[in-house]
Structures are given as structure tokens and as C-alpha cells.
mmCIF file of N, CA and C in Angstrom:
data_model
loop_
_atom_site.group_PDB
_atom_site.id
_atom_site.type_symbol
_atom_site.label_atom_id
_atom_site.label_comp_id
_atom_site.label_asym_id
_atom_site.label_seq_id
_atom_site.Cartn_x
_atom_site.Cartn_y
_atom_site.Cartn_z
ATOM 1 N N MET A 1040 6.286 -100.249 8.859
ATOM 2 C CA MET A 1040 5.403 -101.369 9.080
ATOM 3 C C MET A 1040 4.129 -101.245 8.215
ATOM 4 N N GLU A 1041 3.571 -100.038 8.207
ATOM 5 C CA GLU A 1041 2.365 -99.824 7.407
ATOM 6 C C GLU A 1041 2.651 -100.029 5.924
ATOM 7 N N ARG A 1042 3.836 -99.683 5.490
ATOM 8 C CA ARG A 1042 4.220 -99.874 4.088
ATOM 9 C C ARG A 1042 4.162 -101.354 3.712
ATOM 10 N N ILE A 1043 4.608 -102.211 4.577
ATOM 11 C CA ILE A 1043 4.569 -103.661 4.328
ATOM 12 C C ILE A 1043 3.125 -104.125 4.210
ATOM 13 N N TYR A 1044 2.266 -103.655 5.103
ATOM 14 C CA TYR A 1044 0.852 -104.044 5.056
ATOM 15 C C TYR A 1044 0.193 -103.551 3.766
ATOM 16 N N MET A 1045 0.532 -102.313 3.360
ATOM 17 C CA MET A 1045 -0.041 -101.762 2.141
ATOM 18 C C MET A 1045 0.376 -102.599 0.928
ATOM 19 N N LEU A 1046 1.637 -102.987 0.856
ATOM 20 C CA LEU A 1046 2.116 -103.805 -0.254
ATOM 21 C C LEU A 1046 1.428 -105.170 -0.266
ATOM 22 N N GLU A 1047 1.204 -105.744 0.904
ATOM 23 C CA GLU A 1047 0.509 -107.029 0.986
ATOM 24 C C GLU A 1047 -0.942 -106.906 0.510
ATOM 25 N N ARG A 1048 -1.611 -105.824 0.913
ATOM 26 C CA ARG A 1048 -2.994 -105.615 0.468
ATOM 27 C C ARG A 1048 -3.062 -105.419 -1.039
ATOM 28 N N ALA A 1049 -2.125 -104.653 -1.574
ATOM 29 C CA ALA A 1049 -2.102 -104.409 -3.021
ATOM 30 C C ALA A 1049 -1.843 -105.710 -3.774
ATOM 31 N N ALA A 1050 -0.926 -106.522 -3.294
ATOM 32 C CA ALA A 1050 -0.625 -107.801 -3.946
ATOM 33 C C ALA A 1050 -1.839 -108.726 -3.878
ATOM 34 N N GLY A 1051 -2.540 -108.712 -2.765
ATOM 35 C CA GLY A 1051 -3.748 -109.529 -2.625
ATOM 36 C C GLY A 1051 -4.846 -109.082 -3.579
ATOM 37 N N ALA A 1052 -5.013 -107.776 -3.717
ATOM 38 C CA ALA A 1052 -6.033 -107.247 -4.625
ATOM 39 C C ALA A 1052 -5.687 -107.584 -6.065
ATOM 40 N N ARG A 1053 -4.398 -107.465 -6.427
ATOM 41 C CA ARG A 1053 -3.958 -107.810 -7.778
ATOM 42 C C ARG A 1053 -4.205 -109.289 -8.073
ATOM 43 N N ALA A 1054 -3.876 -110.148 -7.117
ATOM 44 C CA ALA A 1054 -4.070 -111.588 -7.299
ATOM 45 C C ALA A 1054 -5.554 -111.915 -7.450
ATOM 46 N N ALA A 1055 -6.408 -111.237 -6.685
ATOM 47 C CA ALA A 1055 -7.842 -111.486 -6.764
ATOM 48 C C ALA A 1055 -8.397 -111.062 -8.129
ATOM 49 N N LYS A 1056 -7.930 -109.924 -8.645
ATOM 50 C CA LYS A 1056 -8.386 -109.474 -9.971
ATOM 51 C C LYS A 1056 -7.919 -110.440 -11.053
ATOM 52 N N GLU A 1057 -6.678 -110.898 -10.960
ATOM 53 C CA GLU A 1057 -6.160 -111.834 -11.951
ATOM 54 C C GLU A 1057 -6.929 -113.153 -11.903
ATOM 55 N N ALA A 1058 -7.290 -113.588 -10.706
ATOM 56 C CA ALA A 1058 -8.039 -114.835 -10.554
ATOM 57 C C ALA A 1058 -9.426 -114.728 -11.195
ATOM 58 N N ARG A 1059 -10.006 -113.530 -11.167
ATOM 59 C CA ARG A 1059 -11.313 -113.318 -11.797
ATOM 60 C C ARG A 1059 -11.202 -112.987 -13.274
ATOM 61 N N GLY A 1060 -9.969 -112.888 -13.771
ATOM 62 C CA GLY A 1060 -9.774 -112.599 -15.186
ATOM 63 C C GLY A 1060 -9.916 -111.134 -15.540
ATOM 64 N N LEU A 1061 -9.798 -110.259 -14.561
ATOM 65 C CA LEU A 1061 -9.924 -108.825 -14.803
ATOM 66 C C LEU A 1061 -8.548 -108.208 -15.047
ATOM 67 N N PRO A 1062 -8.490 -107.120 -15.789
ATOM 68 C CA PRO A 1062 -7.190 -106.485 -16.048
ATOM 69 C C PRO A 1062 -6.644 -105.825 -14.791
ATOM 70 N N THR A 1063 -5.322 -105.803 -14.687
ATOM 71 C CA THR A 1063 -4.675 -105.129 -13.565
ATOM 72 C C THR A 1063 -3.857 -103.973 -14.116
ATOM 73 N N GLY A 1064 -3.512 -103.055 -13.278
ATOM 74 C CA GLY A 1064 -2.691 -101.926 -13.694
ATOM 75 C C GLY A 1064 -3.524 -100.765 -14.213
ATOM 76 N N ARG A 1065 -2.819 -99.788 -14.690
ATOM 77 C CA ARG A 1065 -3.457 -98.578 -15.184
ATOM 78 C C ARG A 1065 -4.107 -98.837 -16.539
ATOM 79 N N PRO A 1066 -5.311 -98.322 -16.774
ATOM 80 C CA PRO A 1066 -5.970 -98.520 -18.066
ATOM 81 C C PRO A 1066 -5.223 -97.798 -19.197
ATOM 82 N N ALA A 1067 -5.322 -98.340 -20.396
ATOM 83 C CA ALA A 1067 -4.687 -97.732 -21.560
ATOM 84 C C ALA A 1067 -5.395 -96.429 -21.921
ATOM 85 N N LYS A 1068 -4.643 -95.473 -22.447
ATOM 86 C CA LYS A 1068 -5.221 -94.189 -22.841
ATOM 87 C C LYS A 1068 -6.090 -94.316 -24.086
ATOM 88 N N LEU A 1069 -5.723 -95.224 -25.003
ATOM 89 C CA LEU A 1069 -6.461 -95.380 -26.249
ATOM 90 C C LEU A 1069 -6.930 -96.827 -26.401
ATOM 91 N N ASN A 1070 -8.127 -96.994 -26.931
ATOM 92 C CA ASN A 1070 -8.602 -98.352 -27.191
ATOM 93 C C ASN A 1070 -8.164 -98.786 -28.588
ATOM 94 N N ALA A 1071 -8.449 -100.017 -28.948
ATOM 95 C CA ALA A 1071 -7.987 -100.569 -30.227
ATOM 96 C C ALA A 1071 -8.553 -99.803 -31.419
ATOM 97 N N THR A 1072 -9.808 -99.373 -31.331
ATOM 98 C CA THR A 1072 -10.423 -98.634 -32.429
ATOM 99 C C THR A 1072 -9.744 -97.287 -32.634
ATOM 100 N N THR A 1073 -9.472 -96.587 -31.546
ATOM 101 C CA THR A 1073 -8.820 -95.289 -31.631
ATOM 102 C C THR A 1073 -7.395 -95.440 -32.152
ATOM 103 N N ARG A 1074 -6.698 -96.488 -31.693
ATOM 104 C CA ARG A 1074 -5.343 -96.753 -32.191
ATOM 105 C C ARG A 1074 -5.358 -96.979 -33.700
ATOM 106 N N ALA A 1075 -6.302 -97.781 -34.173
ATOM 107 C CA ALA A 1075 -6.391 -98.067 -35.607
ATOM 108 C C ALA A 1075 -6.693 -96.789 -36.389
ATOM 109 N N GLY A 1076 -7.584 -95.969 -35.874
ATOM 110 C CA GLY A 1076 -7.911 -94.711 -36.544
ATOM 111 C C GLY A 1076 -6.720 -93.776 -36.600
ATOM 112 N N ALA A 1077 -5.975 -93.686 -35.506
ATOM 113 C CA ALA A 1077 -4.789 -92.828 -35.478
ATOM 114 C C ALA A 1077 -3.740 -93.341 -36.460
ATOM 115 N N ALA A 1078 -3.548 -94.652 -36.505
ATOM 116 C CA ALA A 1078 -2.571 -95.239 -37.428
ATOM 117 C C ALA A 1078 -2.962 -94.934 -38.874
ATOM 118 N N GLN A 1079 -4.245 -95.034 -39.184
ATOM 119 C CA GLN A 1079 -4.708 -94.768 -40.542
ATOM 120 C C GLN A 1079 -4.518 -93.302 -40.913
ATOM 121 N N ARG A 1080 -4.805 -92.405 -39.970
ATOM 122 C CA ARG A 1080 -4.655 -90.970 -40.246
ATOM 123 C C ARG A 1080 -3.199 -90.623 -40.507
ATOM 124 N N ILE A 1081 -2.281 -91.211 -39.741
ATOM 125 C CA ILE A 1081 -0.860 -90.942 -39.955
ATOM 126 C C ILE A 1081 -0.409 -91.540 -41.281
ATOM 127 N N LYS A 1082 -0.937 -92.724 -41.597
ATOM 128 C CA LYS A 1082 -0.606 -93.357 -42.880
ATOM 129 C C LYS A 1082 -1.096 -92.493 -44.039
ATOM 130 N N ASP A 1083 -2.225 -91.803 -43.846
ATOM 131 C CA ASP A 1083 -2.782 -90.936 -44.883
ATOM 132 C C ASP A 1083 -2.087 -89.579 -44.964
ATOM 133 N N GLY A 1084 -1.105 -89.341 -44.079
ATOM 134 C CA GLY A 1084 -0.319 -88.123 -44.174
ATOM 135 C C GLY A 1084 -0.506 -87.113 -43.062
ATOM 136 N N ALA A 1085 -1.299 -87.421 -42.048
ATOM 137 C CA ALA A 1085 -1.479 -86.486 -40.945
ATOM 138 C C ALA A 1085 -0.196 -86.400 -40.118
ATOM 139 N N ILE A 1086 0.024 -85.266 -39.499
ATOM 140 C CA ILE A 1086 1.201 -85.050 -38.665
ATOM 141 C C ILE A 1086 0.941 -85.676 -37.291
ATOM 142 N N PRO A 1087 1.855 -86.540 -36.818
ATOM 143 C CA PRO A 1087 1.644 -87.227 -35.535
ATOM 144 C C PRO A 1087 1.369 -86.285 -34.364
ATOM 145 N N GLU A 1088 2.033 -85.127 -34.318
ATOM 146 C CA GLU A 1088 1.809 -84.188 -33.222
ATOM 147 C C GLU A 1088 0.363 -83.691 -33.207
ATOM 148 N N GLN A 1089 -0.225 -83.465 -34.391
ATOM 149 C CA GLN A 1089 -1.610 -83.008 -34.469
ATOM 150 C C GLN A 1089 -2.565 -84.122 -34.052
ATOM 151 N N VAL A 1090 -2.284 -85.330 -34.496
ATOM 152 C CA VAL A 1090 -3.137 -86.467 -34.125
ATOM 153 C C VAL A 1090 -3.111 -86.652 -32.613
ATOM 154 N N ALA A 1091 -1.919 -86.573 -32.024
ATOM 155 C CA ALA A 1091 -1.791 -86.726 -30.576
ATOM 156 C C ALA A 1091 -2.567 -85.640 -29.838
ATOM 157 N N ALA A 1092 -2.461 -84.403 -30.315
ATOM 158 C CA ALA A 1092 -3.174 -83.292 -29.670
ATOM 159 C C ALA A 1092 -4.685 -83.488 -29.757
ATOM 160 N N GLU A 1093 -5.161 -83.949 -30.905
ATOM 161 C CA GLU A 1093 -6.603 -84.170 -31.063
ATOM 162 C C GLU A 1093 -7.109 -85.287 -30.163
ATOM 163 N N LEU A 1094 -6.254 -86.284 -29.907
ATOM 164 C CA LEU A 1094 -6.648 -87.391 -29.040
ATOM 165 C C LEU A 1094 -6.436 -87.082 -27.561
ATOM 166 N N GLY A 1095 -5.729 -85.994 -27.287
ATOM 167 C CA GLY A 1095 -5.488 -85.598 -25.901
ATOM 168 C C GLY A 1095 -4.399 -86.412 -25.223
ATOM 169 N N VAL A 1096 -3.418 -86.863 -26.014
ATOM 170 C CA VAL A 1096 -2.294 -87.618 -25.456
ATOM 171 C C VAL A 1096 -0.999 -86.975 -25.929
ATOM 172 N N SER A 1097 0.101 -87.338 -25.294
ATOM 173 C CA SER A 1097 1.388 -86.819 -25.734
ATOM 174 C C SER A 1097 1.857 -87.579 -26.972
ATOM 175 N N ARG A 1098 2.838 -87.021 -27.645
ATOM 176 C CA ARG A 1098 3.382 -87.661 -28.839
ATOM 177 C C ARG A 1098 3.991 -89.017 -28.494
ATOM 178 N N SER A 1099 4.698 -89.092 -27.356
ATOM 179 C CA SER A 1099 5.311 -90.367 -26.975
ATOM 180 C C SER A 1099 4.254 -91.422 -26.669
ATOM 181 N N THR A 1100 3.133 -91.014 -26.063
ATOM 182 C CA THR A 1100 2.041 -91.957 -25.805
ATOM 183 C C THR A 1100 1.448 -92.439 -27.115
ATOM 184 N N LEU A 1101 1.279 -91.531 -28.069
ATOM 185 C CA LEU A 1101 0.757 -91.920 -29.378
ATOM 186 C C LEU A 1101 1.665 -92.955 -30.039
ATOM 187 N N TYR A 1102 2.977 -92.704 -30.032
ATOM 188 C CA TYR A 1102 3.907 -93.649 -30.646
ATOM 189 C C TYR A 1102 3.867 -95.010 -29.933
ATOM 190 N N ARG A 1103 3.759 -94.999 -28.610
ATOM 191 C CA ARG A 1103 3.674 -96.259 -27.853
ATOM 192 C C ARG A 1103 2.411 -97.020 -28.234
ATOM 193 N N GLU A 1104 1.298 -96.309 -28.352
ATOM 194 C CA GLU A 1104 0.040 -96.954 -28.713
ATOM 195 C C GLU A 1104 0.075 -97.456 -30.162
ATOM 196 N N LEU A 1105 0.742 -96.714 -31.051
ATOM 197 C CA LEU A 1105 0.870 -97.167 -32.436
ATOM 198 C C LEU A 1105 1.721 -98.436 -32.515
ATOM 199 N N ARG A 1106 2.732 -98.530 -31.661
ATOM 200 C CA ARG A 1106 3.542 -99.753 -31.620
ATOM 201 C C ARG A 1106 2.675 -100.932 -31.186
ATOM 202 N N LYS A 1107 1.812 -100.713 -30.192
ATOM 203 C CA LYS A 1107 0.878 -101.776 -29.775
ATOM 204 C C LYS A 1107 -0.012 -102.188 -30.938
ATOM 205 N N HIS A 1108 -0.456 -101.203 -31.709
ATOM 206 C CA HIS A 1108 -1.316 -101.477 -32.862
ATOM 207 C C HIS A 1108 -0.576 -102.339 -33.887
ATOM 208 N N ARG A 1109 0.674 -101.964 -34.194
ATOM 209 C CA ARG A 1109 1.473 -102.742 -35.152
ATOM 210 C C ARG A 1109 1.725 -104.152 -34.649
ATOM 211 N N GLU A 1110 2.049 -104.299 -33.370
ATOM 212 C CA GLU A 1110 2.307 -105.622 -32.801
ATOM 213 C C GLU A 1110 1.041 -106.463 -32.820
ATOM 214 N N GLY A 1111 -0.110 -105.855 -32.572
ATOM 215 C CA GLY A 1111 -1.386 -106.572 -32.630
ATOM 216 C C GLY A 1111 -1.694 -107.030 -34.032
ATOM 217 N N ALA A 1112 -1.405 -106.184 -35.018
ATOM 218 C CA ALA A 1112 -1.656 -106.542 -36.411
ATOM 219 C C ALA A 1112 -0.710 -107.678 -36.830
ATOM 220 N N THR A 1113 0.512 -107.651 -36.371
ATOM 221 C CA THR A 1113 1.469 -108.719 -36.684
ATOM 222 C C THR A 1113 1.023 -110.032 -36.057
ATOM 223 N N THR A 1114 0.555 -109.972 -34.810
ATOM 224 C CA THR A 1114 0.093 -111.171 -34.120
ATOM 225 C C THR A 1114 -1.118 -111.766 -34.819
ATOM 226 N N GLU A 1115 -2.050 -110.909 -35.264
ATOM 227 C CA GLU A 1115 -3.240 -111.402 -35.957
ATOM 228 C C GLU A 1115 -2.868 -112.035 -37.282
ATOM 229 N N ALA A 1116 -1.926 -111.441 -38.019
ATOM 230 C CA ALA A 1116 -1.513 -111.979 -39.308
ATOM 231 C C ALA A 1116 -0.844 -113.344 -39.144
ATOM 232 N N VAL A 1117 -0.050 -113.494 -38.117
ATOM 233 C CA VAL A 1117 0.610 -114.775 -37.863
ATOM 234 C C VAL A 1117 -0.435 -115.821 -37.473
ATOM 235 N N GLY A 1118 -1.430 -115.421 -36.686
ATOM 236 C CA GLY A 1118 -2.474 -116.354 -36.263
ATOM 237 C C GLY A 1118 -3.334 -116.815 -37.417
ATOM 238 N N GLN A 1119 -3.523 -115.989 -38.447
ATOM 239 C CA GLN A 1119 -4.360 -116.346 -39.584
ATOM 240 C C GLN A 1119 -3.655 -117.252 -40.570
ATOM 241 N N GLU A 1120 -2.309 -117.238 -40.574
ATOM 242 C CA GLU A 1120 -1.558 -118.055 -41.508
ATOM 243 C C GLU A 1120 -1.703 -119.535 -41.204
ATOM 244 N N GLY A 1121 -1.742 -119.878 -39.909
ATOM 245 C CA GLY A 1121 -1.706 -121.286 -39.525
ATOM 246 C C GLY A 1121 -2.998 -121.948 -39.451
#
């Protein structure tokens, strides 16, 4: 019974945050600036494992964040064309 109430409270809190325009869920480990810097360092020849260690994230997290960076760059390029 308590589990149902907890889920209802969580759903209500999520809906309230979305209504105010606030982000929901767990915060990202890296911001856009850090993602861009990591992408540039790897492009310049740095080893991804070293970059991840310096940023304090795992290699898989680094790759996930780099994918977000690439998708963001693609979205911006498409938006500028039109």
C-alpha cells in the first residue's frame, strides 16, 4: 500500500516540476562545455580512458556524453540551414 502512495507522490512531484519547466530525473554528469572540451581533446589525439579518468567518469559515461555532444551539434547544424 505504501508503495502505491510513494509512486503517486513521485508522479505528482514530477508533474509539478514539468509544469514549472524544471528538469526531471538525475542530473547529467557533464555539462555542454565539458562535453565539448572532452570531444576536442579526443579529436586532438587524447586517449578516451585518460579523458574519462580526468573528468571522474567511466569510459561508457564519456562515450554516452560524447554521443549527446554529436547529436547536439547535428541538431544545431540542421537548425542553422533553414
